Tab-separated table of C-alpha atoms in Angstrom:
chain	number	residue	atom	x	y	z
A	1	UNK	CA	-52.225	27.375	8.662
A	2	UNK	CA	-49.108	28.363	7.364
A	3	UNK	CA	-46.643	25.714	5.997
A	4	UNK	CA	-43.893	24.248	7.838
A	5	UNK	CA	-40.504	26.032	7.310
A	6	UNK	CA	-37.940	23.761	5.904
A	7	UNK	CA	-34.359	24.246	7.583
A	8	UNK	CA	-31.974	24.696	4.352
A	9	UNK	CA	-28.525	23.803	4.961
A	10	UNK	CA	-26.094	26.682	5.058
A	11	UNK	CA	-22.627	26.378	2.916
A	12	UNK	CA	-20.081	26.501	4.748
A	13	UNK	CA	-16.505	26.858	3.277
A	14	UNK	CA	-14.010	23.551	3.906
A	15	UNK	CA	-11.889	24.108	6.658
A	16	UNK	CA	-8.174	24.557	5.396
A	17	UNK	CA	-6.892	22.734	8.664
A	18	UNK	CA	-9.539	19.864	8.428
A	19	UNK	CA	-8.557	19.465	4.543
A	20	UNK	CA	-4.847	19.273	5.690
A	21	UNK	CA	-5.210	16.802	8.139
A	22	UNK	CA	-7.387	14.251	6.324
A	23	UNK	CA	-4.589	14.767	3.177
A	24	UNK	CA	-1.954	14.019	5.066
A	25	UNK	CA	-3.806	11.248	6.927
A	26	UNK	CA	-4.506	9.264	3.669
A	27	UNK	CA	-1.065	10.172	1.798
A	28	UNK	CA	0.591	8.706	5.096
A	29	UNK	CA	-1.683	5.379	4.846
A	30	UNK	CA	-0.663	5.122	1.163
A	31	UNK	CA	2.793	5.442	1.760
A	32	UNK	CA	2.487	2.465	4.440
A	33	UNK	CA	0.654	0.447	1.832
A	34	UNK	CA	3.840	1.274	-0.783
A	35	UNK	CA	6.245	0.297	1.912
A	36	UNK	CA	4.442	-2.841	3.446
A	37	UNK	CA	4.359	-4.195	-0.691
A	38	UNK	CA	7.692	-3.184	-1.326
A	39	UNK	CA	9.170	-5.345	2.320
A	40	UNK	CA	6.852	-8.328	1.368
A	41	UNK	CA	8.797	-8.310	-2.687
A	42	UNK	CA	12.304	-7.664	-0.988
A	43	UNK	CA	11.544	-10.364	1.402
A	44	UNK	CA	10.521	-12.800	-1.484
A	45	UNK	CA	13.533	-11.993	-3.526
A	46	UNK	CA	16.121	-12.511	-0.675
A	47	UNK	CA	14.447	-15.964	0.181
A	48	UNK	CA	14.265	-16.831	-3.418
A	49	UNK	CA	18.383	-15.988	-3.909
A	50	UNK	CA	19.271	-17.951	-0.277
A	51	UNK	CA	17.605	-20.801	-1.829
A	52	UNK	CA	19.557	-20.723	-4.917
A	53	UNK	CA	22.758	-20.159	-3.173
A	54	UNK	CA	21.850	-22.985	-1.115
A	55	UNK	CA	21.131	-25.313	-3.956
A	56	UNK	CA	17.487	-26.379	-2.904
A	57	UNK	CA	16.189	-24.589	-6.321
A	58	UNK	CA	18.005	-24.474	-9.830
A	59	UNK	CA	16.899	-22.168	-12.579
A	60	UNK	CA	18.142	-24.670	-15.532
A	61	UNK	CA	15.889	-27.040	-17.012
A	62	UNK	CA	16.737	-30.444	-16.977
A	63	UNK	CA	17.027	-32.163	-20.081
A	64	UNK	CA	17.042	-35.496	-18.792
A	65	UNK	CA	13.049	-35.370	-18.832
C-alpha cells in the first residue's frame, strides 16, 4: 500500500491586471471615504457660520453669569 499523494499547490505569479484592478478598486473607495468626510465638515462649517450670521449662536461669553 503505497501512501496517498498529497496535491501541493503550485505558485503561480500575481496577475499584473488582477493587481491593477483591486488597486485601483480600493484607492477609488478611499478617495470616496476622503470626499464623503470632507462634504460632512464643509457642511458643518457652513451651518455653523448661517447660524452666526443669523444670530441664533454668539461666540462671546456672557459676563452677566
Amino acid at each position: 500500500m503505497g501512501a496517498p499523494k498529497i496535491g501541493h499547490a503550485a505558485y503561480k505569479a500575481p496577475s499584473i491586471l488582477k493587481e491593477i484592478f483591486y488597486g485601483i478598486t480600493i484607492g477609488l473607495a478611499a478617495g470616496y471615504l476622503w470626499k464623503m468626510h470632507h462634504w460632512n465638515e464643509q457642511r458643518r462649517r457652513r451651518e455653523f457660520y448661517d447660524l452666526l450670521d443669523a444670530g441664533k449662536i454668539t461666540t462671546v461669553v456672557d459676563e452677566d453669569e
